[in-house]
Coordinates of N, CA and C in Angstrom, one line a residue:
M980 N -80.7 17.8 -6.0 CA -81.1 17.7 -7.3 C -81.2 19.1 -8.0
L981 N -81.8 20.0 -7.2 CA -82.0 21.4 -7.8 C -80.6 22.1 -8.0
K982 N -79.7 21.9 -7.0 CA -78.4 22.5 -7.1 C -77.6 21.9 -8.3
L983 N -77.8 20.7 -8.6 CA -77.1 20.0 -9.7 C -77.7 20.3 -11.1
G984 N -78.8 21.0 -11.1 CA -79.5 21.4 -12.3 C -80.2 20.2 -13.0
A985 N -80.6 19.2 -12.1 CA -81.3 18.1 -12.7 C -82.8 18.3 -12.7
V986 N -83.3 19.4 -12.2 CA -84.8 19.7 -12.2 C -85.0 21.0 -12.9
D987 N -85.9 21.0 -13.9 CA -86.3 22.2 -14.6 C -87.7 22.6 -14.2
G988 N -87.9 24.0 -14.3 CA -89.2 24.5 -14.1 C -89.7 24.7 -12.7
L989 N -88.8 24.5 -11.7 CA -89.2 24.7 -10.3 C -88.5 26.0 -9.8
N990 N -89.3 26.8 -9.1 CA -88.8 28.0 -8.5 C -88.2 27.6 -7.1
P991 N -86.9 27.6 -6.8 CA -86.4 27.2 -5.5 C -86.8 28.0 -4.4
S992 N -87.2 29.3 -4.6 CA -87.6 30.1 -3.5 C -88.9 29.7 -2.9
C993 N -89.7 28.9 -3.6 CA -91.0 28.4 -3.1 C -90.9 27.5 -1.9
F994 N -89.9 26.7 -1.9 CA -89.8 25.7 -0.8 C -88.5 25.8 0.0
L995 N -87.5 26.4 -0.5 CA -86.2 26.5 0.3 C -86.4 27.5 1.5
A996 N -87.2 28.5 1.3 CA -87.4 29.5 2.3 C -88.1 28.8 3.5
D997 N -89.1 27.9 3.2 CA -89.8 27.2 4.3 C -88.8 26.3 5.0
L998 N -87.9 25.6 4.3 CA -87.0 24.7 4.9 C -86.0 25.4 5.9
E999 N -85.6 26.6 5.5 CA -84.7 27.3 6.3 C -85.3 27.8 7.6
R1000 N -86.6 28.0 7.6 CA -87.3 28.4 8.8 C -87.9 27.3 9.7
C1001 N -87.8 26.1 9.2 CA -88.4 25.0 9.9 C -87.4 24.5 10.9
K1002 N -87.7 24.8 12.2 CA -86.8 24.4 13.3 C -86.6 22.9 13.5
P1003 N -87.7 22.2 13.5 CA -87.6 20.7 13.7 C -86.7 20.1 12.6
C1004 N -86.9 20.6 11.3 CA -86.1 20.0 10.2 C -84.6 20.3 10.4
S1005 N -84.3 21.5 10.9 CA -82.9 21.9 11.1 C -82.3 21.1 12.2
L1006 N -83.1 20.8 13.3 CA -82.6 20.0 14.4 C -82.3 18.6 14.0
V1007 N -83.2 18.0 13.2 CA -83.1 16.6 12.8 C -81.9 16.4 11.9
K1008 N -81.6 17.4 11.1 CA -80.5 17.3 10.1 C -79.1 17.6 10.8
R1009 N -79.1 18.0 12.0 CA -77.8 18.2 12.7 C -77.2 16.8 13.0
R1010 N -75.9 16.8 13.0 CA -75.2 15.5 13.3 C -75.2 15.2 14.8
H1011 N -75.0 16.2 15.6 CA -74.9 16.0 17.0 C -75.9 17.0 17.7
V1012 N -77.0 16.5 18.3 CA -77.9 17.4 19.0 C -77.6 17.3 20.4
L1013 N -77.4 18.4 21.1 CA -77.1 18.4 22.5 C -78.4 18.1 23.3
I1014 N -78.3 17.1 24.1 CA -79.4 16.7 25.0 C -79.4 17.5 26.2
I1015 N -78.3 17.8 26.8 CA -78.2 18.6 28.0 C -77.2 19.7 27.7
P1016 N -77.4 20.9 28.3 CA -76.4 22.0 28.1 C -75.0 21.6 28.6
P1017 N -74.0 22.1 27.9 CA -72.6 21.8 28.4 C -72.4 22.2 29.8
S1018 N -71.5 21.6 30.5 CA -71.2 21.9 31.9 C -70.7 23.3 32.0
T1019 N -71.2 24.0 33.0 CA -70.7 25.4 33.2 C -69.5 25.4 34.2
N1020 N -69.1 24.2 34.7 CA -68.0 24.1 35.6 C -66.7 24.3 34.9
I1021 N -65.9 25.3 35.4 CA -64.6 25.6 34.9 C -63.6 25.2 35.9
V1022 N -62.6 24.4 35.5 CA -61.6 23.9 36.4 C -60.5 24.9 36.5
N1023 N -60.4 25.6 37.6 CA -59.4 26.7 37.8 C -58.2 26.3 38.6
S1024 N -58.3 25.2 39.4 CA -57.1 24.9 40.2 C -57.1 23.4 40.5
P1025 N -56.0 22.9 41.0 CA -56.0 21.5 41.4 C -57.0 21.2 42.5
R1026 N -57.5 20.0 42.5 CA -58.5 19.5 43.4 C -59.9 20.1 43.2
D1027 N -60.1 20.8 42.1 CA -61.5 21.2 41.7 C -62.3 20.0 41.3
V1028 N -61.8 19.2 40.4 CA -62.5 18.1 39.9 C -61.6 16.8 39.9
L1029 N -62.1 15.8 40.5 CA -61.4 14.5 40.5 C -62.2 13.5 39.7
V1030 N -61.5 12.9 38.7 CA -62.2 12.0 37.8 C -61.8 10.6 38.1
V1031 N -62.8 9.7 38.3 CA -62.4 8.3 38.6 C -63.1 7.4 37.6
D1032 N -62.4 6.3 37.3 CA -62.9 5.3 36.4 C -62.3 3.9 36.7
L1033 N -63.0 2.9 36.3 CA -62.5 1.5 36.6 C -62.3 0.8 35.2
M1034 N -61.1 0.2 35.1 CA -60.8 -0.6 33.9 C -60.8 -2.1 34.2
G1035 N -61.1 -2.9 33.2 CA -61.0 -4.3 33.4 C -62.3 -5.0 33.0
P1036 N -62.3 -6.3 33.2 CA -61.3 -7.2 33.7 C -60.2 -7.5 32.7
F1037 N -59.0 -7.7 33.3 CA -57.8 -8.1 32.6 C -57.5 -9.5 32.9
P1038 N -56.6 -10.1 32.2 CA -56.1 -11.4 32.6 C -55.4 -11.2 34.0
P1039 N -55.6 -12.2 34.9 CA -55.0 -12.0 36.2 C -53.5 -11.8 36.2
S1040 N -53.0 -10.9 37.0 CA -51.6 -10.6 37.2 C -51.0 -11.7 38.1
I1041 N -49.8 -11.6 38.4 CA -49.1 -12.5 39.3 C -49.8 -12.5 40.7
D1042 N -50.1 -11.2 41.1 CA -50.8 -11.1 42.4 C -52.3 -11.2 42.3
K1043 N -52.8 -11.7 41.2 CA -54.3 -11.9 41.0 C -55.1 -10.6 40.9
F1044 N -54.5 -9.5 40.5 CA -55.2 -8.3 40.2 C -55.9 -8.4 38.8
I1045 N -57.2 -8.1 38.7 CA -57.8 -8.1 37.4 C -58.5 -6.8 37.0
Y1046 N -58.5 -5.9 37.9 CA -59.1 -4.5 37.6 C -58.1 -3.5 38.0
A1047 N -58.3 -2.3 37.4 CA -57.5 -1.1 37.8 C -58.4 0.1 38.0
L1048 N -58.2 0.8 39.1 CA -58.9 2.0 39.4 C -58.0 3.2 39.0
I1049 N -58.5 4.1 38.2 CA -57.8 5.3 37.8 C -58.4 6.5 38.4
V1050 N -57.6 7.2 39.2 CA -58.1 8.5 39.8 C -57.2 9.6 39.2
Q1051 N -57.8 10.6 38.7 CA -57.1 11.7 38.1 C -57.6 13.1 38.5
D1052 N -56.7 13.9 38.8 CA -57.0 15.3 39.1 C -57.1 16.0 37.7
H1053 N -58.3 16.6 37.4 CA -58.6 17.1 36.1 C -57.7 18.3 35.7
F1054 N -57.3 19.1 36.7 CA -56.5 20.3 36.4 C -55.1 19.9 36.1
S1055 N -54.5 19.2 37.1 CA -53.0 19.0 37.0 C -52.7 17.7 36.2
S1056 N -53.7 16.9 35.9 CA -53.5 15.6 35.3 C -52.7 14.6 36.1
L1057 N -52.6 14.8 37.4 CA -52.0 13.8 38.3 C -52.8 12.6 38.3
V1058 N -52.2 11.4 38.1 CA -52.9 10.2 37.9 C -52.5 9.2 39.0
A1059 N -53.4 8.5 39.6 CA -53.2 7.3 40.5 C -53.7 6.1 39.8
F1060 N -52.9 5.1 39.7 CA -53.3 3.8 39.1 C -53.3 2.8 40.3
I1061 N -54.5 2.2 40.6 CA -54.6 1.4 41.8 C -55.1 0.0 41.3
P1062 N -54.3 -1.1 41.4 CA -54.7 -2.4 41.0 C -55.7 -3.0 42.0
L1063 N -56.7 -3.7 41.5 CA -57.8 -4.2 42.4 C -58.0 -5.7 42.0
K1064 N -58.4 -6.5 43.0 CA -58.7 -7.9 42.8 C -60.2 -8.1 42.4
A1065 N -61.0 -7.1 42.9 CA -62.5 -7.2 42.6 C -63.0 -5.8 42.5
K1066 N -64.1 -5.7 41.7 CA -64.8 -4.4 41.5 C -65.3 -3.8 42.9
S1067 N -65.6 -4.7 43.8 CA -66.2 -4.3 45.1 C -65.2 -3.5 45.9
E1068 N -63.9 -3.6 45.6 CA -62.8 -2.8 46.3 C -62.8 -1.4 45.9
A1069 N -63.4 -1.0 44.8 CA -63.2 0.3 44.2 C -63.7 1.4 45.1
E1070 N -64.9 1.3 45.7 CA -65.4 2.4 46.5 C -64.5 2.7 47.7
K1071 N -64.1 1.6 48.4 CA -63.2 1.8 49.6 C -61.9 2.4 49.2
C1072 N -61.3 2.0 48.0 CA -60.1 2.6 47.5 C -60.2 4.1 47.2
V1073 N -61.3 4.4 46.5 CA -61.6 5.8 46.2 C -61.7 6.7 47.5
I1074 N -62.4 6.2 48.5 CA -62.6 6.9 49.7 C -61.2 7.1 50.4
E1075 N -60.4 6.0 50.5 CA -59.1 6.1 51.1 C -58.2 7.0 50.4
W1076 N -58.2 7.0 49.0 CA -57.4 7.8 48.2 C -57.7 9.3 48.4
I1077 N -59.0 9.6 48.5 CA -59.5 11.0 48.7 C -59.0 11.5 50.1
K1078 N -59.2 10.7 51.1 CA -58.8 11.1 52.5 C -57.3 11.3 52.5
Q1079 N -56.5 10.4 51.9 CA -55.0 10.6 51.9 C -54.6 11.8 51.1
F1080 N -55.2 12.0 50.0 CA -54.9 13.2 49.1 C -55.2 14.5 49.8
E1081 N -56.3 14.5 50.5 CA -56.7 15.8 51.3 C -55.7 16.0 52.4
R1082 N -55.3 14.9 53.1 CA -54.3 15.1 54.2 C -53.0 15.6 53.7
L1083 N -52.5 15.0 52.6 CA -51.2 15.4 52.0 C -51.2 16.8 51.5
T1084 N -52.3 17.3 50.9 CA -52.3 18.6 50.3 C -53.0 19.7 51.2
S1085 N -53.6 19.3 52.3 CA -54.3 20.2 53.2 C -55.3 21.0 52.5
T1086 N -56.0 20.4 51.5 CA -57.1 21.1 50.8 C -58.2 20.1 50.6
K1087 N -59.4 20.6 50.2 CA -60.5 19.7 50.0 C -60.8 19.6 48.5
I1088 N -61.2 18.4 48.1 CA -61.7 18.1 46.8 C -63.1 18.6 46.7
K1089 N -63.4 19.3 45.6 CA -64.7 20.0 45.4 C -65.7 19.1 44.7
C1090 N -65.2 18.3 43.7 CA -66.2 17.5 42.9 C -65.5 16.2 42.4
M1091 N -66.3 15.2 42.4 CA -65.8 13.9 41.9 C -66.7 13.5 40.7
Q1092 N -66.1 13.3 39.6 CA -66.8 12.9 38.4 C -66.5 11.4 38.1
S1093 N -67.6 10.7 37.8 CA -67.5 9.3 37.4 C -68.5 8.9 36.4
D1094 N -68.4 7.7 35.8 CA -69.4 7.2 35.0 C -70.5 6.6 35.9
N1095 N -71.5 6.0 35.4 CA -72.6 5.5 36.2 C -72.4 4.1 36.7
G1096 N -71.1 3.7 36.9 CA -70.8 2.4 37.4 C -71.3 2.2 38.8
R1097 N -71.8 1.0 39.1 CA -72.4 0.7 40.4 C -71.4 0.9 41.5
E1098 N -70.1 0.7 41.2 CA -69.1 0.8 42.2 C -69.0 2.3 42.7
F1099 N -69.4 3.3 42.0 CA -69.3 4.7 42.4 C -70.7 5.2 42.8
N1100 N -71.7 4.5 42.7 CA -73.1 4.9 43.1 C -73.6 4.2 44.3
S1101 N -72.8 3.7 45.1 CA -73.2 3.0 46.3 C -73.6 3.9 47.4
R1102 N -74.4 3.4 48.4 CA -74.8 4.3 49.5 C -73.6 4.7 50.3
L1103 N -72.6 3.8 50.5 CA -71.4 4.2 51.3 C -70.7 5.3 50.6
M1104 N -70.5 5.3 49.3 CA -69.8 6.4 48.5 C -70.6 7.7 48.6
E1105 N -71.9 7.6 48.5 CA -72.7 8.8 48.5 C -72.7 9.5 49.9
D1106 N -72.8 8.6 51.0 CA -72.7 9.1 52.3 C -71.4 9.8 52.6
F1107 N -70.3 9.2 52.1 CA -69.0 9.8 52.3 C -68.8 11.1 51.6
L1108 N -69.3 11.2 50.3 CA -69.2 12.4 49.5 C -70.0 13.5 50.2
V1109 N -71.2 13.2 50.6 CA -72.0 14.2 51.3 C -71.4 14.7 52.6
S1110 N -70.9 13.8 53.4 CA -70.2 14.2 54.6 C -69.0 15.1 54.4
E1111 N -68.3 14.9 53.3 CA -67.1 15.6 53.0 C -67.4 16.9 52.2
G1112 N -68.6 17.1 51.8 CA -69.0 18.2 51.0 C -68.5 18.2 49.5
I1113 N -68.4 17.0 49.0 CA -67.9 16.8 47.7 C -69.1 16.5 46.7
R1114 N -69.2 17.3 45.7 CA -70.3 17.1 44.7 C -70.0 15.9 43.8
H1115 N -70.9 15.1 43.5 CA -70.7 13.9 42.7 C -71.4 14.2 41.3
E1116 N -70.6 14.3 40.3 CA -71.2 14.4 38.9 C -71.0 13.1 38.2
R1117 N -72.1 12.7 37.5 CA -72.1 11.4 36.8 C -72.3 11.7 35.3
T1118 N -71.5 11.0 34.5 CA -71.7 11.1 33.0 C -72.8 10.3 32.5
I1119 N -73.2 10.6 31.3 CA -74.3 9.8 30.6 C -73.7 8.4 30.3
P1120 N -74.5 7.4 30.5 CA -74.0 6.0 30.2 C -73.6 5.9 28.7
Y1121 N -72.5 5.2 28.5 CA -71.9 4.9 27.1 C -71.5 6.2 26.4
K1122 N -71.3 7.3 27.1 CA -70.7 8.5 26.5 C -69.3 8.7 27.1
N1123 N -68.4 7.8 26.7 CA -67.1 7.8 27.3 C -66.3 9.1 27.2
H1124 N -66.6 9.9 26.2 CA -65.9 11.2 26.0 C -66.1 12.1 27.1
Q1125 N -67.2 12.0 27.9 CA -67.6 12.9 29.0 C -66.6 12.7 30.1
N1126 N -66.0 11.5 30.2 CA -65.1 11.3 31.3 C -63.7 11.7 31.0
G1127 N -63.6 12.4 29.8 CA -62.4 13.1 29.4 C -61.1 12.4 29.5
K1128 N -60.1 13.0 30.2 CA -58.7 12.5 30.2 C -58.6 11.1 30.6
V1129 N -59.4 10.7 31.6 CA -59.2 9.3 32.1 C -59.5 8.3 31.0
V1130 N -60.5 8.5 30.3 CA -60.8 7.5 29.2 C -59.8 7.6 28.1
R1131 N -59.3 8.8 27.8 CA -58.3 8.9 26.7 C -57.0 8.2 27.2
M1132 N -56.7 8.3 28.5 CA -55.5 7.7 29.0 C -55.6 6.1 28.9
Q1133 N -56.8 5.6 29.0 CA -56.9 4.1 29.0 C -56.6 3.6 27.6
N1134 N -56.8 4.4 26.6 CA -56.6 3.9 25.2 C -55.1 4.0 24.9

């Protein structure tokens, strides 16, 4: 109102200076407030970060597959698309895929990133990742953009 000239007789310096210094006001007025600091992980080479996600359910295929597991190397964008008949198959498929990938490339995966889906937070998965020395990073629920390329590929 003051900028539009709709108010007469007020000195703007009386209250604008206080608003500029008010930290809670400036935080509330922001469109996106960071809850956690951005990740400091920088992906420098293939096999640094492996991103996994589950898609579905879809209408059953001819072979009765209704889910799809997507595994993607964050650096190289190499993608594996694995059809599944049930969500419960996801953890075993991820474990087998990691073992096969490490055998073929003779290198170790350093980090696996996933959403907070139950299929990636099981005891079997955690035991495997710990035994292989793979760090498991989880994204915040319903913040699909944190899973990056995998989610964009699904669209």
